[in-house]
Short mmCIF file of C-alpha atoms in Angstrom, two decimals:
data_model
loop_
_atom_site.label_atom_id
_atom_site.label_comp_id
_atom_site.label_asym_id
_atom_site.label_seq_id
_atom_site.Cartn_x
_atom_site.Cartn_y
_atom_site.Cartn_z
CA MET A 1497 -28.37 -30.11 -10.91
CA GLY A 1498 -29.31 -26.46 -10.77
CA ILE A 1499 -33.02 -27.16 -11.22
CA SER A 1500 -35.46 -29.83 -10.23
CA SER A 1501 -36.17 -32.68 -12.61
CA CYS A 1502 -39.66 -33.29 -11.21
CA PRO A 1503 -42.78 -32.71 -13.32
CA ASP A 1504 -43.42 -29.04 -14.06
CA THR A 1505 -45.75 -27.94 -11.27
CA GLY A 1506 -45.42 -24.99 -8.95
CA ARG A 1507 -44.64 -27.28 -6.02
CA SER A 1508 -42.01 -29.33 -7.84
CA ARG A 1509 -40.09 -26.35 -9.19
CA ARG A 1510 -37.38 -26.16 -6.58
CA LYS A 1511 -34.05 -24.36 -6.66
CA SER A 1512 -31.02 -26.35 -5.63
CA LEU A 1513 -28.41 -24.94 -3.28
CA GLU A 1514 -25.91 -25.04 -6.14
CA ARG A 1515 -28.17 -22.81 -8.22
CA ILE A 1516 -28.57 -20.43 -5.30
CA GLU A 1517 -24.77 -20.23 -5.06
CA ARG A 1518 -24.46 -19.40 -8.77
CA GLU A 1519 -27.13 -16.72 -8.57
CA ASN A 1520 -25.37 -15.21 -5.58
CA SER A 1521 -22.12 -14.94 -7.56
CA ALA A 1522 -23.92 -13.26 -10.47
CA GLN A 1523 -26.08 -10.83 -8.49
CA ARG A 1524 -26.12 -7.18 -9.65
CA LEU A 1525 -26.40 -5.19 -6.39
CA LYS A 1526 -23.39 -3.47 -4.78
CA ARG A 1527 -21.76 -5.15 -1.73
CA THR A 1528 -21.24 -2.20 0.61
CA LEU A 1529 -22.65 -3.21 4.02
CA GLY A 1530 -20.65 -4.38 7.04
CA PRO A 1531 -21.75 -5.96 10.39
CA VAL A 1532 -22.37 -2.65 12.17
CA GLN A 1533 -24.53 -1.32 9.36
CA LEU A 1534 -26.46 -4.61 9.21
CA THR A 1535 -27.07 -4.62 12.97
CA MET A 1536 -28.20 -0.99 12.81
CA LEU A 1537 -30.52 -1.91 9.93
CA GLY A 1538 -32.09 -4.60 12.15
CA VAL A 1539 -32.37 -2.33 15.21
CA GLY A 1540 -33.58 0.57 13.11
CA SER A 1541 -36.24 -1.59 11.45
CA THR A 1542 -37.41 -3.14 14.73
CA ILE A 1543 -37.49 -0.42 17.38
CA GLY A 1544 -40.40 1.65 16.23
CA ALA A 1545 -44.13 0.98 16.03
CA GLY A 1546 -43.82 -1.92 18.48
CA ILE A 1547 -42.77 0.26 21.40
CA TYR A 1548 -44.06 3.63 20.20
CA VAL A 1549 -47.54 2.39 19.21
CA MET A 1550 -48.49 -1.29 19.50
CA THR A 1551 -47.46 -1.76 23.16
CA GLY A 1552 -50.15 0.66 24.29
CA THR A 1553 -52.83 -0.91 22.10
CA ALA A 1554 -52.00 -4.47 23.20
CA ALA A 1555 -51.85 -3.55 26.89
CA ALA A 1556 -55.08 -1.54 26.89
CA ASN A 1557 -57.20 -4.02 24.96
CA TYR A 1558 -55.78 -7.44 25.82
CA ALA A 1559 -53.02 -7.94 28.40
CA GLY A 1560 -52.76 -5.04 30.84
CA PRO A 1561 -49.47 -5.11 32.83
CA SER A 1562 -48.91 -8.73 31.76
CA ILE A 1563 -47.84 -7.29 28.39
CA LEU A 1564 -44.34 -7.98 29.75
CA LEU A 1565 -45.09 -11.71 29.56
CA SER A 1566 -46.40 -11.19 26.04
CA PHE A 1567 -43.04 -9.72 25.04
CA ILE A 1568 -41.30 -12.81 26.40
CA VAL A 1569 -43.59 -15.16 24.42
CA ALA A 1570 -43.17 -13.17 21.19
CA GLY A 1571 -39.44 -12.80 21.82
CA LEU A 1572 -38.97 -16.56 22.21
CA ALA A 1573 -40.78 -17.17 18.93
CA CYS A 1574 -38.45 -14.71 17.24
CA LEU A 1575 -35.31 -16.06 18.94
CA PHE A 1576 -35.73 -19.58 17.56
CA THR A 1577 -36.60 -18.11 14.17
CA ALA A 1578 -33.57 -15.79 14.30
CA LEU A 1579 -31.29 -18.77 14.89
CA SER A 1580 -32.84 -20.48 11.86
CA TYR A 1581 -32.39 -17.33 9.78
CA GLY A 1582 -28.76 -17.21 10.88
CA GLU A 1583 -28.05 -20.72 9.60
CA LEU A 1584 -29.85 -20.22 6.30
CA ALA A 1585 -28.25 -16.83 5.67
CA SER A 1586 -24.79 -18.34 6.23
CA ALA A 1587 -25.59 -21.11 3.71
CA MET A 1588 -27.57 -19.04 1.16
CA PRO A 1589 -26.31 -15.44 1.21
CA VAL A 1590 -28.80 -14.07 -1.34
CA SER A 1591 -31.61 -11.50 -1.46
CA GLY A 1592 -35.15 -12.69 -0.94
CA SER A 1593 -35.01 -13.89 2.66
CA ALA A 1594 -37.80 -16.38 3.44
CA TYR A 1595 -38.96 -16.28 -0.18
CA THR A 1596 -35.65 -17.73 -1.41
CA TYR A 1597 -35.52 -20.26 1.41
CA ALA A 1598 -39.02 -21.50 0.56
CA TYR A 1599 -37.98 -21.80 -3.11
CA VAL A 1600 -35.37 -24.34 -1.98
CA SER A 1601 -37.48 -26.33 0.47
CA MET A 1602 -41.11 -26.14 -0.69
CA GLY A 1603 -41.00 -25.17 -4.35
CA GLU A 1604 -41.96 -22.21 -6.49
CA ALA A 1605 -45.68 -22.04 -5.69
CA CYS A 1606 -45.01 -21.95 -1.94
CA ALA A 1607 -42.16 -19.49 -2.51
CA TRP A 1608 -44.59 -17.18 -4.28
CA GLY A 1609 -46.99 -17.55 -1.35
CA VAL A 1610 -44.22 -16.63 1.08
CA GLY A 1611 -43.25 -13.63 -1.05
CA TRP A 1612 -46.87 -12.52 -0.99
CA LEU A 1613 -46.97 -12.98 2.81
CA LEU A 1614 -43.79 -10.94 3.11
CA LEU A 1615 -45.61 -8.06 1.44
CA LEU A 1616 -47.89 -8.18 4.48
CA GLU A 1617 -44.89 -8.46 6.80
CA TYR A 1618 -42.89 -5.60 5.33
CA GLY A 1619 -44.93 -3.53 2.92
CA ILE A 1620 -48.27 -3.40 4.72
CA SER A 1621 -46.61 -3.21 8.14
CA CYS A 1622 -45.16 0.11 6.96
CA ALA A 1623 -48.72 1.41 6.98
CA GLY A 1624 -48.97 0.53 10.67
CA VAL A 1625 -45.66 2.22 11.42
CA ALA A 1626 -46.71 5.29 9.44
CA ALA A 1627 -49.91 5.44 11.51
CA GLY A 1628 -47.73 5.78 14.60
CA PHE A 1629 -45.62 8.40 12.84
CA SER A 1630 -48.79 10.33 12.05
CA GLY A 1631 -49.94 10.32 15.68
CA TYR A 1632 -46.64 11.60 17.04
CA ALA A 1633 -46.12 14.10 14.20
CA VAL A 1634 -49.57 15.64 14.72
CA SER A 1635 -48.93 15.89 18.47
CA LEU A 1636 -45.52 17.50 17.82
CA LEU A 1637 -46.99 20.01 15.36
CA GLN A 1638 -49.57 20.97 17.97
CA ASP A 1639 -46.71 21.87 20.31
CA PHE A 1640 -45.62 24.36 17.66
CA GLY A 1641 -49.14 25.76 17.40
CA ILE A 1642 -49.93 24.00 14.12
CA GLN A 1643 -53.29 22.24 14.11
CA VAL A 1644 -53.66 19.40 11.60
CA PRO A 1645 -57.32 18.76 10.74
CA HIS A 1646 -58.58 15.45 12.13
CA ALA A 1647 -59.81 14.42 8.68
CA LEU A 1648 -56.25 14.67 7.28
CA ALA A 1649 -54.57 12.60 10.00
CA THR A 1650 -57.05 9.75 10.52
CA THR A 1651 -57.51 6.60 8.46
CA THR A 1652 -60.67 6.09 6.43
CA LEU A 1653 -61.54 3.00 8.48
CA GLU A 1654 -61.55 3.30 12.29
CA VAL A 1655 -61.68 0.67 15.06
CA THR A 1656 -63.57 0.99 18.35
CA PHE A 1657 -63.95 -1.45 21.26
CA ASP A 1658 -66.80 -2.07 23.67
CA LYS A 1659 -68.07 -5.00 25.72
CA ALA A 1660 -69.57 -6.52 22.57
CA GLY A 1661 -66.15 -6.62 20.91
CA ARG A 1662 -64.38 -4.76 18.13
CA HIS A 1663 -66.23 -2.62 15.59
CA ILE A 1664 -64.95 -1.10 12.34
CA SER A 1665 -66.56 1.93 10.74
CA GLY A 1666 -65.74 4.21 7.80
CA ALA A 1667 -65.72 7.95 7.32
CA GLY A 1668 -64.72 10.58 4.77
CA GLN A 1669 -61.13 11.05 5.96
CA VAL A 1670 -57.59 10.00 5.00
CA ASP A 1671 -54.28 9.93 6.88
CA LEU A 1672 -52.27 12.18 4.57
CA VAL A 1673 -49.60 12.76 7.25
CA GLY A 1674 -48.73 9.06 7.40
CA ALA A 1675 -48.95 8.66 3.62
CA PHE A 1676 -46.54 11.57 3.11
CA SER A 1677 -43.95 9.93 5.40
CA ILE A 1678 -44.03 6.81 3.20
CA LEU A 1679 -43.38 8.84 0.06
CA VAL A 1680 -40.43 10.67 1.66
CA VAL A 1681 -38.77 7.40 2.70
CA THR A 1682 -39.41 5.99 -0.78
CA GLY A 1683 -37.41 8.87 -2.21
CA LEU A 1684 -34.49 8.14 0.15
CA LEU A 1685 -34.45 4.50 -0.90
CA ILE A 1686 -34.09 5.46 -4.54
CA LEU A 1687 -31.01 7.58 -3.78
CA GLY A 1688 -28.94 4.66 -2.52
CA VAL A 1689 -28.63 2.17 0.34
CA LYS A 1690 -25.18 2.91 1.73
CA GLU A 1691 -25.84 6.64 1.92
CA SER A 1692 -29.28 6.15 3.46
CA LEU A 1693 -27.97 3.63 6.01
CA ARG A 1694 -25.50 6.20 7.30
CA ILE A 1695 -28.47 8.39 8.12
CA ASN A 1696 -30.28 5.34 9.53
CA THR A 1697 -27.39 4.56 11.92
CA ALA A 1698 -27.46 8.12 13.28
CA ILE A 1699 -31.24 7.88 13.73
CA VAL A 1700 -30.92 4.55 15.59
CA PHE A 1701 -28.56 6.09 18.14
CA LEU A 1702 -30.90 9.06 18.49
CA LYS A 1703 -34.07 7.06 19.11
CA VAL A 1704 -32.41 4.58 21.50
CA GLY A 1705 -30.99 7.59 23.35
CA VAL A 1706 -34.47 9.13 23.57
CA LEU A 1707 -35.90 5.90 24.98
CA ALA A 1708 -33.04 5.77 27.50
CA VAL A 1709 -33.93 9.30 28.67
CA PHE A 1710 -37.60 8.30 28.91
CA VAL A 1711 -36.68 5.33 31.12
CA ALA A 1712 -34.26 7.38 33.24
CA PHE A 1713 -36.94 9.96 34.10
CA GLY A 1714 -39.92 7.63 34.00
CA ILE A 1715 -38.53 5.21 36.55
CA TRP A 1716 -39.03 7.89 39.23
CA GLU A 1717 -42.66 8.41 38.21
CA ILE A 1718 -43.73 4.76 38.42
CA HIS A 1719 -46.84 3.97 40.47
CA PRO A 1720 -46.63 0.30 41.56
CA ALA A 1721 -50.43 0.25 41.88
CA TYR A 1722 -50.67 0.52 38.07
CA TRP A 1723 -48.99 -2.89 37.80
CA THR A 1724 -51.74 -4.61 39.82
CA PRO A 1725 -53.41 -6.85 39.12
CA PHE A 1726 -50.51 -7.96 36.95
CA ILE A 1727 -52.82 -10.27 35.00
CA PRO A 1728 -56.26 -8.59 34.79
CA PRO A 1729 -59.33 -10.85 35.24
CA HIS A 1730 -60.41 -12.55 32.03
CA GLU A 1731 -63.35 -11.11 30.14
CA ASP A 1732 -64.91 -12.35 26.89
CA GLY A 1733 -62.75 -13.90 24.15
CA PHE A 1734 -59.12 -12.79 24.36
CA ARG A 1735 -59.74 -9.79 26.61
CA TYR A 1736 -57.27 -10.09 29.51
CA GLY A 1737 -56.38 -13.12 31.60
CA ILE A 1738 -54.10 -15.82 30.20
CA PRO A 1739 -55.76 -15.70 26.74
CA GLY A 1740 -55.07 -11.98 26.66
CA ILE A 1741 -51.34 -12.56 27.18
CA PHE A 1742 -51.14 -14.75 24.07
CA ARG A 1743 -53.42 -12.45 22.05
CA ALA A 1744 -51.22 -9.49 22.94
CA ALA A 1745 -48.15 -11.53 22.04
CA SER A 1746 -49.63 -12.15 18.59
CA ILE A 1747 -50.09 -8.38 18.20
CA ILE A 1748 -46.66 -7.27 19.37
CA PHE A 1749 -45.17 -10.02 17.23
CA PHE A 1750 -45.64 -7.22 14.69
CA ALA A 1751 -42.97 -5.32 16.65
CA TYR A 1752 -40.27 -7.88 15.87
CA VAL A 1753 -40.63 -7.87 12.09
CA GLY A 1754 -37.61 -5.66 11.55
CA PHE A 1755 -34.81 -8.02 12.60
CA GLU A 1756 -35.56 -10.21 9.59
CA ALA A 1757 -34.86 -7.26 7.29
CA VAL A 1758 -31.16 -8.00 7.82
CA SER A 1759 -31.48 -11.25 5.86
CA THR A 1760 -32.82 -9.38 2.84
CA ALA A 1761 -29.52 -7.44 2.66
CA SER A 1762 -27.43 -10.55 1.91
CA SER A 1763 -26.71 -9.49 -1.66
CA GLU A 1764 -25.43 -6.12 -0.46
CA ALA A 1765 -23.35 -7.38 2.50
CA ARG A 1766 -19.57 -7.48 2.09
CA ASN A 1767 -19.25 -10.81 3.94
CA PRO A 1768 -22.79 -12.21 4.14
CA ARG A 1769 -21.93 -15.67 5.50
CA ARG A 1770 -20.37 -14.12 8.58
CA ASP A 1771 -22.12 -10.78 9.02
CA ILE A 1772 -25.78 -11.61 8.32
CA PRO A 1773 -26.16 -14.09 11.24
CA VAL A 1774 -24.42 -11.61 13.56
CA GLY A 1775 -26.71 -8.76 12.46
CA ILE A 1776 -29.89 -10.84 12.81
CA ILE A 1777 -29.26 -12.29 16.26
CA LEU A 1778 -27.61 -9.23 17.82
CA SER A 1779 -30.33 -6.85 16.64
CA LEU A 1780 -33.07 -9.15 18.01
CA LEU A 1781 -31.44 -9.42 21.46
CA LEU A 1782 -30.86 -5.67 21.69
CA CYS A 1783 -34.43 -4.85 20.65
CA THR A 1784 -36.04 -7.34 23.05
CA ALA A 1785 -34.15 -5.83 25.99
CA VAL A 1786 -35.19 -2.30 24.99
CA TYR A 1787 -38.83 -3.32 24.50
CA MET A 1788 -39.24 -4.90 27.92
CA ILE A 1789 -37.53 -2.08 29.83
CA VAL A 1790 -39.53 0.68 28.11
CA ALA A 1791 -42.83 -1.24 28.39
CA ALA A 1792 -42.31 -1.78 32.13
CA VAL A 1793 -41.86 1.97 32.66
CA LEU A 1794 -44.72 2.89 30.32
CA ILE A 1795 -47.37 0.85 32.13
CA GLY A 1796 -46.00 2.01 35.49
CA VAL A 1797 -46.36 5.70 34.63
CA VAL A 1798 -49.85 5.64 33.06
CA PRO A 1799 -52.87 3.41 33.84
CA TRP A 1800 -52.80 0.84 31.07
CA LYS A 1801 -56.43 1.37 30.08
CA LEU A 1802 -55.48 4.86 28.86
CA LEU A 1803 -52.86 3.62 26.41
CA ASP A 1804 -55.09 2.70 23.45
CA VAL A 1805 -53.83 5.66 21.44
CA ALA A 1806 -51.49 6.20 18.49
CA ASP A 1807 -48.86 7.89 20.71
CA PRO A 1808 -48.74 6.12 24.13
CA LEU A 1809 -45.25 7.38 25.03
CA ALA A 1810 -46.45 10.95 24.50
CA VAL A 1811 -49.32 10.23 26.90
CA ALA A 1812 -46.82 8.89 29.44
CA VAL A 1813 -44.46 11.87 29.32
CA ASN A 1814 -47.40 14.27 29.53
CA ALA A 1815 -48.38 12.45 32.74
CA MET A 1816 -44.87 13.13 34.11
CA HIS A 1817 -45.51 16.88 33.75
CA GLN A 1818 -42.17 17.41 32.03
CA PRO A 1819 -42.96 19.51 28.94
CA TRP A 1820 -39.38 19.45 27.64
CA LEU A 1821 -39.30 15.65 27.93
CA ALA A 1822 -42.59 15.33 26.05
CA PHE A 1823 -41.15 17.41 23.23
CA PHE A 1824 -37.93 15.35 23.28
CA VAL A 1825 -39.77 12.01 23.12
CA LYS A 1826 -42.04 13.16 20.29
CA ILE A 1827 -39.03 14.32 18.26
CA GLY A 1828 -37.36 10.93 18.85
CA ALA A 1829 -40.52 9.06 17.87
CA VAL A 1830 -41.05 11.02 14.65
CA ILE A 1831 -37.44 10.64 13.52
CA GLY A 1832 -37.11 7.08 14.83
CA LEU A 1833 -40.20 5.81 13.06
CA CYS A 1834 -38.73 7.10 9.80
CA SER A 1835 -35.84 4.64 10.19
CA VAL A 1836 -38.34 1.80 10.68
CA LEU A 1837 -40.14 2.81 7.51
CA PHE A 1838 -36.81 2.87 5.71
CA GLY A 1839 -35.83 -0.64 6.87
CA LEU A 1840 -39.19 -2.22 6.07
CA LEU A 1841 -39.58 -0.63 2.65
CA TYR A 1842 -35.96 -1.52 1.87
CA ALA A 1843 -36.58 -5.17 2.75
CA GLN A 1844 -39.77 -5.39 0.67
CA SER A 1845 -38.17 -3.77 -2.36
CA ARG A 1846 -35.33 -6.33 -2.24
CA ILE A 1847 -37.74 -9.25 -1.97
CA PHE A 1848 -39.64 -7.97 -5.00
CA PHE A 1849 -36.28 -7.52 -6.75
CA ALA A 1850 -35.46 -11.20 -6.13
CA MET A 1851 -38.91 -12.32 -7.31
CA ALA A 1852 -38.62 -10.22 -10.48
CA GLU A 1853 -35.15 -11.67 -11.16
CA ASP A 1854 -36.81 -15.11 -11.02
CA GLY A 1855 -39.49 -13.98 -13.46
CA LEU A 1856 -42.34 -14.20 -10.93
CA LEU A 1857 -42.94 -10.45 -11.02
CA MET A 1858 -42.75 -7.96 -13.86
CA PRO A 1859 -39.18 -6.97 -14.85
CA LEU A 1860 -39.73 -3.37 -13.77
CA PHE A 1861 -39.31 -4.51 -10.13
CA SER A 1862 -35.70 -5.48 -10.87
CA LYS A 1863 -34.84 -2.56 -13.16
CA LEU A 1864 -31.90 -0.69 -11.60
CA HIS A 1865 -31.42 3.07 -11.67
CA PRO A 1866 -28.50 3.93 -13.99
CA ARG A 1867 -26.86 6.18 -11.39
CA PHE A 1868 -27.92 4.90 -7.96
CA SER A 1869 -28.06 1.14 -8.76
CA THR A 1870 -31.33 0.75 -6.85
CA PRO A 1871 -34.56 -0.92 -8.08
CA TRP A 1872 -36.19 2.47 -8.42
CA ILE A 1873 -39.37 1.84 -10.41
CA GLY A 1874 -40.43 -1.07 -8.19
CA THR A 1875 -39.63 1.01 -5.10
CA ILE A 1876 -41.86 3.86 -6.34
CA LEU A 1877 -44.78 1.50 -7.06
CA LEU A 1878 -44.39 -0.15 -3.67
CA GLY A 1879 -44.27 3.24 -1.94
CA VAL A 1880 -47.48 4.40 -3.64
CA VAL A 1881 -49.38 1.20 -2.67
CA VAL A 1882 -48.20 1.40 0.94
CA ALA A 1883 -49.08 5.11 1.10
CA ILE A 1884 -52.65 4.28 0.02
CA ALA A 1885 -52.88 1.55 2.70
CA THR A 1886 -51.55 4.02 5.27
CA ALA A 1887 -54.20 6.58 4.38
CA THR A 1888 -57.11 4.16 4.67
CA LEU A 1889 -56.45 1.13 6.96
CA PRO A 1890 -56.45 1.30 10.79
CA ILE A 1891 -53.42 0.03 12.70
CA ASP A 1892 -55.46 -2.61 14.60
CA VAL A 1893 -56.44 -4.43 11.40
CA ILE A 1894 -53.01 -3.93 9.82
CA GLY A 1895 -51.27 -5.31 12.91
CA ASP A 1896 -53.31 -8.53 12.81
CA LEU A 1897 -52.65 -9.13 9.11
CA VAL A 1898 -48.94 -8.40 9.48
CA SER A 1899 -48.56 -10.70 12.48
CA LEU A 1900 -50.36 -13.49 10.63
CA GLY A 1901 -48.11 -13.13 7.59
CA THR A 1902 -45.02 -12.92 9.79
CA ALA A 1903 -45.86 -16.04 11.79
CA THR A 1904 -46.42 -18.06 8.61
CA ALA A 1905 -43.21 -16.87 6.96
CA PHE A 1906 -41.19 -17.49 10.13
CA GLY A 1907 -42.56 -21.02 10.42
CA ILE A 1908 -41.49 -21.77 6.83
CA VAL A 1909 -37.98 -20.48 7.57
CA CYS A 1910 -37.68 -22.86 10.52
CA PHE A 1911 -38.95 -25.75 8.38
CA THR A 1912 -36.38 -24.91 5.70
CA VAL A 1913 -33.53 -25.42 8.16
CA ILE A 1914 -34.75 -28.98 8.74
CA TRP A 1915 -35.16 -29.53 4.98
CA VAL A 1916 -31.69 -28.28 4.06
CA ARG A 1917 -30.02 -30.24 6.88
CA ASN A 1918 -31.57 -33.45 5.55
CA THR A 1919 -31.15 -32.86 1.81
CA ALA A 1920 -27.72 -31.20 1.88
CA PRO A 1921 -26.05 -31.99 5.23
CA ASP A 1922 -22.55 -31.26 3.90
CA PHE A 1923 -23.37 -27.91 2.27
CA PRO A 1924 -21.01 -25.23 3.71
CA ARG A 1925 -22.48 -23.07 6.46
CA THR A 1926 -20.59 -20.84 8.88
CA PHE A 1927 -23.36 -20.82 11.51
CA SER A 1928 -25.57 -23.68 12.74
CA VAL A 1929 -28.57 -23.56 15.04
CA PRO A 1930 -27.49 -24.57 18.57
CA GLY A 1931 -29.10 -27.24 20.73
CA GLY A 1932 -28.81 -30.22 18.42
CA GLY A 1933 -31.81 -32.34 17.50
CA PHE A 1934 -33.15 -35.87 17.14
CA THR A 1935 -33.73 -38.32 14.30
CA VAL A 1936 -37.06 -39.90 13.32
CA LYS A 1937 -36.92 -42.58 10.60
CA GLY A 1938 -33.66 -41.13 9.32
CA ILE A 1939 -34.93 -37.52 9.27
CA TRP A 1940 -33.06 -34.99 11.42
CA ILE A 1941 -35.29 -32.57 13.36
CA GLY A 1942 -33.59 -29.73 15.22
CA TYR A 1943 -34.90 -28.59 18.59
CA ALA A 1944 -34.50 -24.87 17.78
CA PRO A 1945 -36.36 -24.89 14.42
CA LEU A 1946 -39.03 -27.21 15.86
CA LEU A 1947 -39.63 -24.82 18.77
CA GLY A 1948 -39.68 -21.96 16.27
CA ILE A 1949 -42.49 -23.66 14.33
CA LEU A 1950 -44.40 -24.34 17.56
CA PHE A 1951 -44.17 -20.73 18.75
CA CYS A 1952 -45.22 -19.46 15.32
CA LEU A 1953 -48.35 -21.60 15.57
CA ILE A 1954 -48.97 -20.12 19.02
CA MET A 1955 -48.69 -16.62 17.51
CA ALA A 1956 -51.02 -17.39 14.60
CA ALA A 1957 -53.76 -19.28 16.49
CA PRO A 1958 -55.28 -16.31 18.40
CA LEU A 1959 -55.34 -14.27 15.20
CA PHE A 1960 -57.31 -16.92 13.33
CA VAL A 1961 -59.70 -17.48 16.23
CA ASP A 1962 -60.29 -13.75 16.70
CA MET A 1963 -60.81 -13.27 12.96
CA ILE A 1964 -63.40 -16.06 12.82
CA PHE A 1965 -65.11 -14.79 15.98
CA ALA A 1966 -65.27 -11.28 14.50
CA LEU A 1967 -66.73 -12.65 11.27
CA PHE A 1968 -69.63 -14.33 13.09
CA SER A 1969 -70.09 -11.27 15.32
CA GLY A 1970 -70.83 -8.96 12.41
CA ASP A 1971 -67.28 -7.68 11.75
CA PRO A 1972 -66.26 -9.18 8.38
CA VAL A 1973 -63.54 -6.61 7.52
CA PRO A 1974 -60.42 -8.52 8.78
CA ALA A 1975 -61.48 -11.84 7.21
CA THR A 1976 -62.57 -10.12 4.00
CA LEU A 1977 -59.23 -8.31 3.67
CA LEU A 1978 -57.35 -11.57 4.21
CA VAL A 1979 -59.44 -13.47 1.64
CA LEU A 1980 -59.17 -10.71 -0.96
CA TYR A 1981 -55.44 -10.41 -0.36
CA SER A 1982 -54.99 -14.18 -0.75
CA LEU A 1983 -57.04 -14.25 -3.96
CA CYS A 1984 -54.98 -11.41 -5.45
CA GLY A 1985 -51.81 -13.36 -4.66
CA TRP A 1986 -53.16 -16.57 -6.18
CA ALA A 1987 -54.30 -14.78 -9.35
CA SER A 1988 -50.95 -13.00 -9.74
CA TYR A 1989 -49.03 -16.27 -9.66
CA ARG A 1990 -51.57 -18.27 -11.68
CA PHE A 1991 -51.83 -15.80 -14.55
CA TYR A 1992 -48.37 -14.20 -14.55
CA GLY A 1993 -45.72 -15.69 -12.26
CA ARG A 1994 -46.08 -19.34 -13.25
CA LYS A 1995 -46.07 -18.48 -16.95
CA HIS A 1996 -43.02 -16.19 -16.82
CA SER A 1997 -40.96 -18.15 -14.28
CA ARG A 1998 -37.32 -18.40 -15.31
CA LEU A 1999 -37.06 -21.79 -13.66
CA GLY A 2000 -40.21 -22.96 -15.40
CA ARG A 2001 -38.89 -21.92 -18.81
CA GLU A 2002 -35.65 -23.80 -18.18
CA LEU A 2003 -37.59 -26.91 -17.19
CA ALA A 2004 -39.69 -26.66 -20.34
CA ALA A 2005 -36.55 -26.32 -22.46
CA ASP A 2006 -35.17 -29.52 -20.91
#
């Protein structure tokens, strides 16, 4: 059957794989993307704020030189998840990514929750990326003699650290530079995906080339003393030591969000069953290699305690005393971060498109432009919301919320592989997670998805602990934002999504 025959509750409303297949055949988006474009979408969406911004923050405040170990931990979590994404994308080549997968395995209510988490993962993470863009753009403009007022390039809320912990304060300022970058990328998305991805591919080659030049020159400026002690002595909470490695991993987990954007392009891929798994896994491997090489050079050129800034690579090249290289890196960062914004906003707009097609969001999110065939109204609304978040929220808080949403969504994807293998073992799939698995009471459990779930828990745990610790230490902002965000999601589904669900209406008609 195409729909569940269970009682009509949010949890019992599940899509069958057969229904997913029918929806895939009837989808309205143009299939124009090949494997190279999909891989470039993943690389373009991933290499950005993680290396240009978050590496410095995580090293300075939590891990020191052992940030390299944090990249390995976060990379492993993403690798097992990427394998799970590859299998699901080959079996269910539709828009929606983890949202659609959760609709199959856990039901409509959980699918809504995942879609709401993905807004954190993609939409709100754009605000963090735009914060990095703002830092590099302001620095670049200064090189041209243009001074941007501090009040127009700084978020309303700011984060500071001392021995007592993290503190958040507010001031009369907004990051208009970052907000403007969001609005520009929103305009590009409306014009069309294929055309914009051609620009994205060129930008990917440019920014990877810039990072290669940074490494080539930076390797001669490395001071081995900056790498010692490799694991700084532990201080309070998650500051340094072994706890700091895992806390930093949970932060730079934010850096790996982009590879999943490939799965949201299934409805626009020419051969999704073959090309989506290739794009997901290849982009993740390429990005992990780039991250670790650049991070090793970065913390070898500049003392890691000086890297808690919005533009750590700019700080590093300034320390090399190569003015032309500093200018080159800033140009690459500004242009490169635009491609990340493009990939993340693209992914979120397609997830909202899938949710609106299912009736869980207002129809305007799936309304296509008559000329460009893009969900233009929903893209504009999304861009405005993200621009507001960019102007007001600091990257430290955004990074924590994004990583928490990402870890939860990734864990659900891994669980869905186990669900689909047990409920539809013969359903056609062109890619399967490697490594096999074991059976418990007739239930197959794969080693790769199980490890993916475990690593996602490892990523989420420090975030929860730190959030609770901050709450009892007089810093309620992170926990308050999470609670308010969750309540908004619950209210949206309770009072709109559940009532207008296409699947729910079909169940009621039966």
